[in-house]
Amino acid sequence: MEELGNGPQEKLVAVFDVLTEWIQGDDFRGCMFINAAAEFSSKNDAISQVASDHKVLMCEFLDGLVKDAGYSNPETLSYQLALLVEGAIVIGHVCGDKAL
């Protein structure tokens, strides 16, 4: 991320640039954490917990960038951005729509 943007706003844009590149790649098979959580749906399953932990870390990462950028209402914005990220991954994988 450091090489993709200097400031927090540039890094937020870079998140979506990297996401687009990943989803449009020939090797894209969706998110292994989403896929694993679907297969191991019990909250007591270690695999499900790892998937959940990863998603929490991703939300915290976005929240940090949003707060560093100085946006008002950062909790809401970071949640909305996380929904866009996760939604793009699922649509790209399940529907095969890679046009982001």
mmCIF file of the C-alpha atoms, coordinates in Angstrom:
data_MODEL
# 
_entry.id   MODEL 
# 
loop_
_atom_site.group_PDB 
_atom_site.id 
_atom_site.type_symbol 
_atom_site.label_atom_id 
_atom_site.label_alt_id 
_atom_site.label_comp_id 
_atom_site.label_asym_id 
_atom_site.label_entity_id 
_atom_site.label_seq_id 
_atom_site.pdbx_PDB_ins_code 
_atom_site.Cartn_x 
_atom_site.Cartn_y 
_atom_site.Cartn_z 
_atom_site.occupancy 
_atom_site.B_iso_or_equiv 
_atom_site.pdbx_formal_charge 
_atom_site.auth_seq_id 
_atom_site.auth_comp_id 
_atom_site.auth_asym_id 
_atom_site.auth_atom_id 
_atom_site.pdbx_PDB_model_num 
ATOM 1   C CA . MET A 1 1   ? 0.000   0.000   0.000   1.00 0.00 ? 1   MET A CA 1 
ATOM 2   C CA . GLU A 1 2   ? 2.834   2.387   0.764   1.00 0.00 ? 2   GLU A CA 1 
ATOM 3   C CA . GLU A 1 3   ? 3.959   2.486   -2.863  1.00 0.00 ? 3   GLU A CA 1 
ATOM 4   C CA . LEU A 1 4   ? 0.403   3.117   -4.075  1.00 0.00 ? 4   LEU A CA 1 
ATOM 5   C CA . GLY A 1 5   ? -0.325  6.219   -2.072  1.00 0.00 ? 5   GLY A CA 1 
ATOM 6   C CA . ASN A 1 6   ? 1.317   8.712   0.219   1.00 0.00 ? 6   ASN A CA 1 
ATOM 7   C CA . GLY A 1 7   ? -1.613  10.121  2.139   1.00 0.00 ? 7   GLY A CA 1 
ATOM 8   C CA . PRO A 1 8   ? -4.596  8.383   3.702   1.00 0.00 ? 8   PRO A CA 1 
ATOM 9   C CA . GLN A 1 9   ? -6.981  9.497   0.949   1.00 0.00 ? 9   GLN A CA 1 
ATOM 10  C CA . GLU A 1 10  ? -4.642  8.132   -1.717  1.00 0.00 ? 10  GLU A CA 1 
ATOM 11  C CA . LYS A 1 11  ? -4.368  4.880   0.208   1.00 0.00 ? 11  LYS A CA 1 
ATOM 12  C CA . LEU A 1 12  ? -8.159  4.550   0.320   1.00 0.00 ? 12  LEU A CA 1 
ATOM 13  C CA . VAL A 1 13  ? -8.282  4.917   -3.456  1.00 0.00 ? 13  VAL A CA 1 
ATOM 14  C CA . ALA A 1 14  ? -5.410  2.422   -3.737  1.00 0.00 ? 14  ALA A CA 1 
ATOM 15  C CA . VAL A 1 15  ? -7.463  -0.166  -1.819  1.00 0.00 ? 15  VAL A CA 1 
ATOM 16  C CA . PHE A 1 16  ? -9.987  -0.129  -4.652  1.00 0.00 ? 16  PHE A CA 1 
ATOM 17  C CA . ASP A 1 17  ? -7.279  -0.078  -7.329  1.00 0.00 ? 17  ASP A CA 1 
ATOM 18  C CA . VAL A 1 18  ? -5.707  -3.204  -5.830  1.00 0.00 ? 18  VAL A CA 1 
ATOM 19  C CA . LEU A 1 19  ? -9.133  -4.800  -5.381  1.00 0.00 ? 19  LEU A CA 1 
ATOM 20  C CA . THR A 1 20  ? -10.007 -4.167  -9.035  1.00 0.00 ? 20  THR A CA 1 
ATOM 21  C CA . GLU A 1 21  ? -6.701  -5.595  -10.231 1.00 0.00 ? 21  GLU A CA 1 
ATOM 22  C CA . TRP A 1 22  ? -7.198  -8.715  -8.077  1.00 0.00 ? 22  TRP A CA 1 
ATOM 23  C CA . ILE A 1 23  ? -10.807 -9.333  -9.142  1.00 0.00 ? 23  ILE A CA 1 
ATOM 24  C CA . GLN A 1 24  ? -10.024 -8.807  -12.823 1.00 0.00 ? 24  GLN A CA 1 
ATOM 25  C CA . GLY A 1 25  ? -7.060  -11.178 -12.679 1.00 0.00 ? 25  GLY A CA 1 
ATOM 26  C CA . ASP A 1 26  ? -7.168  -14.588 -14.325 1.00 0.00 ? 26  ASP A CA 1 
ATOM 27  C CA . ASP A 1 27  ? -6.493  -16.369 -11.019 1.00 0.00 ? 27  ASP A CA 1 
ATOM 28  C CA . PHE A 1 28  ? -9.350  -14.747 -9.079  1.00 0.00 ? 28  PHE A CA 1 
ATOM 29  C CA . ARG A 1 29  ? -11.385 -17.347 -7.192  1.00 0.00 ? 29  ARG A CA 1 
ATOM 30  C CA . GLY A 1 30  ? -13.040 -15.092 -4.665  1.00 0.00 ? 30  GLY A CA 1 
ATOM 31  C CA . CYS A 1 31  ? -11.918 -14.519 -1.114  1.00 0.00 ? 31  CYS A CA 1 
ATOM 32  C CA . MET A 1 32  ? -10.626 -17.619 0.627   1.00 0.00 ? 32  MET A CA 1 
ATOM 33  C CA . PHE A 1 33  ? -11.956 -16.271 3.924   1.00 0.00 ? 33  PHE A CA 1 
ATOM 34  C CA . ILE A 1 34  ? -15.481 -15.797 2.556   1.00 0.00 ? 34  ILE A CA 1 
ATOM 35  C CA . ASN A 1 35  ? -15.324 -19.207 0.892   1.00 0.00 ? 35  ASN A CA 1 
ATOM 36  C CA . ALA A 1 36  ? -14.076 -20.875 4.082   1.00 0.00 ? 36  ALA A CA 1 
ATOM 37  C CA . ALA A 1 37  ? -16.711 -19.152 6.227   1.00 0.00 ? 37  ALA A CA 1 
ATOM 38  C CA . ALA A 1 38  ? -19.409 -20.462 3.894   1.00 0.00 ? 38  ALA A CA 1 
ATOM 39  C CA . GLU A 1 39  ? -18.095 -24.017 4.196   1.00 0.00 ? 39  GLU A CA 1 
ATOM 40  C CA . PHE A 1 40  ? -17.418 -23.914 7.938   1.00 0.00 ? 40  PHE A CA 1 
ATOM 41  C CA . SER A 1 41  ? -20.331 -21.854 9.203   1.00 0.00 ? 41  SER A CA 1 
ATOM 42  C CA . SER A 1 42  ? -20.292 -22.895 12.858  1.00 0.00 ? 42  SER A CA 1 
ATOM 43  C CA . LYS A 1 43  ? -19.088 -19.987 14.977  1.00 0.00 ? 43  LYS A CA 1 
ATOM 44  C CA . ASN A 1 44  ? -17.212 -22.519 17.121  1.00 0.00 ? 44  ASN A CA 1 
ATOM 45  C CA . ASP A 1 45  ? -15.168 -23.780 14.174  1.00 0.00 ? 45  ASP A CA 1 
ATOM 46  C CA . ALA A 1 46  ? -11.541 -22.597 14.150  1.00 0.00 ? 46  ALA A CA 1 
ATOM 47  C CA . ILE A 1 47  ? -11.675 -21.939 10.397  1.00 0.00 ? 47  ILE A CA 1 
ATOM 48  C CA . SER A 1 48  ? -14.764 -19.783 10.817  1.00 0.00 ? 48  SER A CA 1 
ATOM 49  C CA . GLN A 1 49  ? -12.999 -17.841 13.575  1.00 0.00 ? 49  GLN A CA 1 
ATOM 50  C CA . VAL A 1 50  ? -9.941  -17.206 11.387  1.00 0.00 ? 50  VAL A CA 1 
ATOM 51  C CA . ALA A 1 51  ? -12.211 -15.950 8.603   1.00 0.00 ? 51  ALA A CA 1 
ATOM 52  C CA . SER A 1 52  ? -14.050 -13.688 11.042  1.00 0.00 ? 52  SER A CA 1 
ATOM 53  C CA . ASP A 1 53  ? -10.781 -12.369 12.490  1.00 0.00 ? 53  ASP A CA 1 
ATOM 54  C CA . HIS A 1 54  ? -9.548  -11.527 8.992   1.00 0.00 ? 54  HIS A CA 1 
ATOM 55  C CA . LYS A 1 55  ? -12.699 -9.553  8.208   1.00 0.00 ? 55  LYS A CA 1 
ATOM 56  C CA . VAL A 1 56  ? -12.409 -7.669  11.513  1.00 0.00 ? 56  VAL A CA 1 
ATOM 57  C CA . LEU A 1 57  ? -8.799  -6.769  10.655  1.00 0.00 ? 57  LEU A CA 1 
ATOM 58  C CA . MET A 1 58  ? -9.884  -5.578  7.215   1.00 0.00 ? 58  MET A CA 1 
ATOM 59  C CA . CYS A 1 59  ? -12.564 -3.354  8.765   1.00 0.00 ? 59  CYS A CA 1 
ATOM 60  C CA . GLU A 1 60  ? -10.050 -1.977  11.266  1.00 0.00 ? 60  GLU A CA 1 
ATOM 61  C CA . PHE A 1 61  ? -7.610  -1.258  8.431   1.00 0.00 ? 61  PHE A CA 1 
ATOM 62  C CA . LEU A 1 62  ? -10.246 0.689   6.489   1.00 0.00 ? 62  LEU A CA 1 
ATOM 63  C CA . ASP A 1 63  ? -11.377 2.455   9.664   1.00 0.00 ? 63  ASP A CA 1 
ATOM 64  C CA . GLY A 1 64  ? -7.805  3.574   10.322  1.00 0.00 ? 64  GLY A CA 1 
ATOM 65  C CA . LEU A 1 65  ? -7.424  4.977   6.813   1.00 0.00 ? 65  LEU A CA 1 
ATOM 66  C CA . VAL A 1 66  ? -10.758 6.800   7.035   1.00 0.00 ? 66  VAL A CA 1 
ATOM 67  C CA . LYS A 1 67  ? -9.883  8.292   10.429  1.00 0.00 ? 67  LYS A CA 1 
ATOM 68  C CA . ASP A 1 68  ? -6.401  9.298   9.224   1.00 0.00 ? 68  ASP A CA 1 
ATOM 69  C CA . ALA A 1 69  ? -8.003  11.009  6.224   1.00 0.00 ? 69  ALA A CA 1 
ATOM 70  C CA . GLY A 1 70  ? -10.103 13.117  8.599   1.00 0.00 ? 70  GLY A CA 1 
ATOM 71  C CA . TYR A 1 71  ? -13.516 12.249  7.206   1.00 0.00 ? 71  TYR A CA 1 
ATOM 72  C CA . SER A 1 72  ? -16.502 13.045  9.367   1.00 0.00 ? 72  SER A CA 1 
ATOM 73  C CA . ASN A 1 73  ? -18.420 10.071  10.759  1.00 0.00 ? 73  ASN A CA 1 
ATOM 74  C CA . PRO A 1 74  ? -15.538 7.643   10.095  1.00 0.00 ? 74  PRO A CA 1 
ATOM 75  C CA . GLU A 1 75  ? -17.267 4.594   11.590  1.00 0.00 ? 75  GLU A CA 1 
ATOM 76  C CA . THR A 1 76  ? -20.135 4.837   9.115   1.00 0.00 ? 76  THR A CA 1 
ATOM 77  C CA . LEU A 1 77  ? -17.882 5.536   6.130   1.00 0.00 ? 77  LEU A CA 1 
ATOM 78  C CA . SER A 1 78  ? -15.461 2.721   6.928   1.00 0.00 ? 78  SER A CA 1 
ATOM 79  C CA . TYR A 1 79  ? -18.398 0.306   7.299   1.00 0.00 ? 79  TYR A CA 1 
ATOM 80  C CA . GLN A 1 80  ? -19.789 1.438   3.940   1.00 0.00 ? 80  GLN A CA 1 
ATOM 81  C CA . LEU A 1 81  ? -16.391 0.985   2.295   1.00 0.00 ? 81  LEU A CA 1 
ATOM 82  C CA . ALA A 1 82  ? -16.074 -2.493  3.807   1.00 0.00 ? 82  ALA A CA 1 
ATOM 83  C CA . LEU A 1 83  ? -19.476 -3.378  2.338   1.00 0.00 ? 83  LEU A CA 1 
ATOM 84  C CA . LEU A 1 84  ? -18.314 -2.162  -1.078  1.00 0.00 ? 84  LEU A CA 1 
ATOM 85  C CA . VAL A 1 85  ? -15.116 -4.219  -0.841  1.00 0.00 ? 85  VAL A CA 1 
ATOM 86  C CA . GLU A 1 86  ? -16.863 -7.394  0.285   1.00 0.00 ? 86  GLU A CA 1 
ATOM 87  C CA . GLY A 1 87  ? -19.716 -6.927  -2.172  1.00 0.00 ? 87  GLY A CA 1 
ATOM 88  C CA . ALA A 1 88  ? -17.327 -6.451  -5.090  1.00 0.00 ? 88  ALA A CA 1 
ATOM 89  C CA . ILE A 1 89  ? -15.482 -9.636  -4.126  1.00 0.00 ? 89  ILE A CA 1 
ATOM 90  C CA . VAL A 1 90  ? -18.668 -11.697 -3.905  1.00 0.00 ? 90  VAL A CA 1 
ATOM 91  C CA . ILE A 1 91  ? -20.204 -10.315 -7.107  1.00 0.00 ? 91  ILE A CA 1 
ATOM 92  C CA . GLY A 1 92  ? -16.920 -10.784 -8.954  1.00 0.00 ? 92  GLY A CA 1 
ATOM 93  C CA . HIS A 1 93  ? -16.742 -14.401 -7.817  1.00 0.00 ? 93  HIS A CA 1 
ATOM 94  C CA . VAL A 1 94  ? -20.351 -15.587 -7.779  1.00 0.00 ? 94  VAL A CA 1 
ATOM 95  C CA . CYS A 1 95  ? -21.668 -13.642 -10.765 1.00 0.00 ? 95  CYS A CA 1 
ATOM 96  C CA . GLY A 1 96  ? -18.430 -13.501 -12.713 1.00 0.00 ? 96  GLY A CA 1 
ATOM 97  C CA . ASP A 1 97  ? -18.913 -9.760  -13.148 1.00 0.00 ? 97  ASP A CA 1 
ATOM 98  C CA . LYS A 1 98  ? -15.410 -8.344  -13.102 1.00 0.00 ? 98  LYS A CA 1 
ATOM 99  C CA . ALA A 1 99  ? -16.333 -4.892  -14.423 1.00 0.00 ? 99  ALA A CA 1 
ATOM 100 C CA . LEU A 1 100 ? -15.683 -2.706  -11.410 1.00 0.00 ? 100 LEU A CA 1 
# 
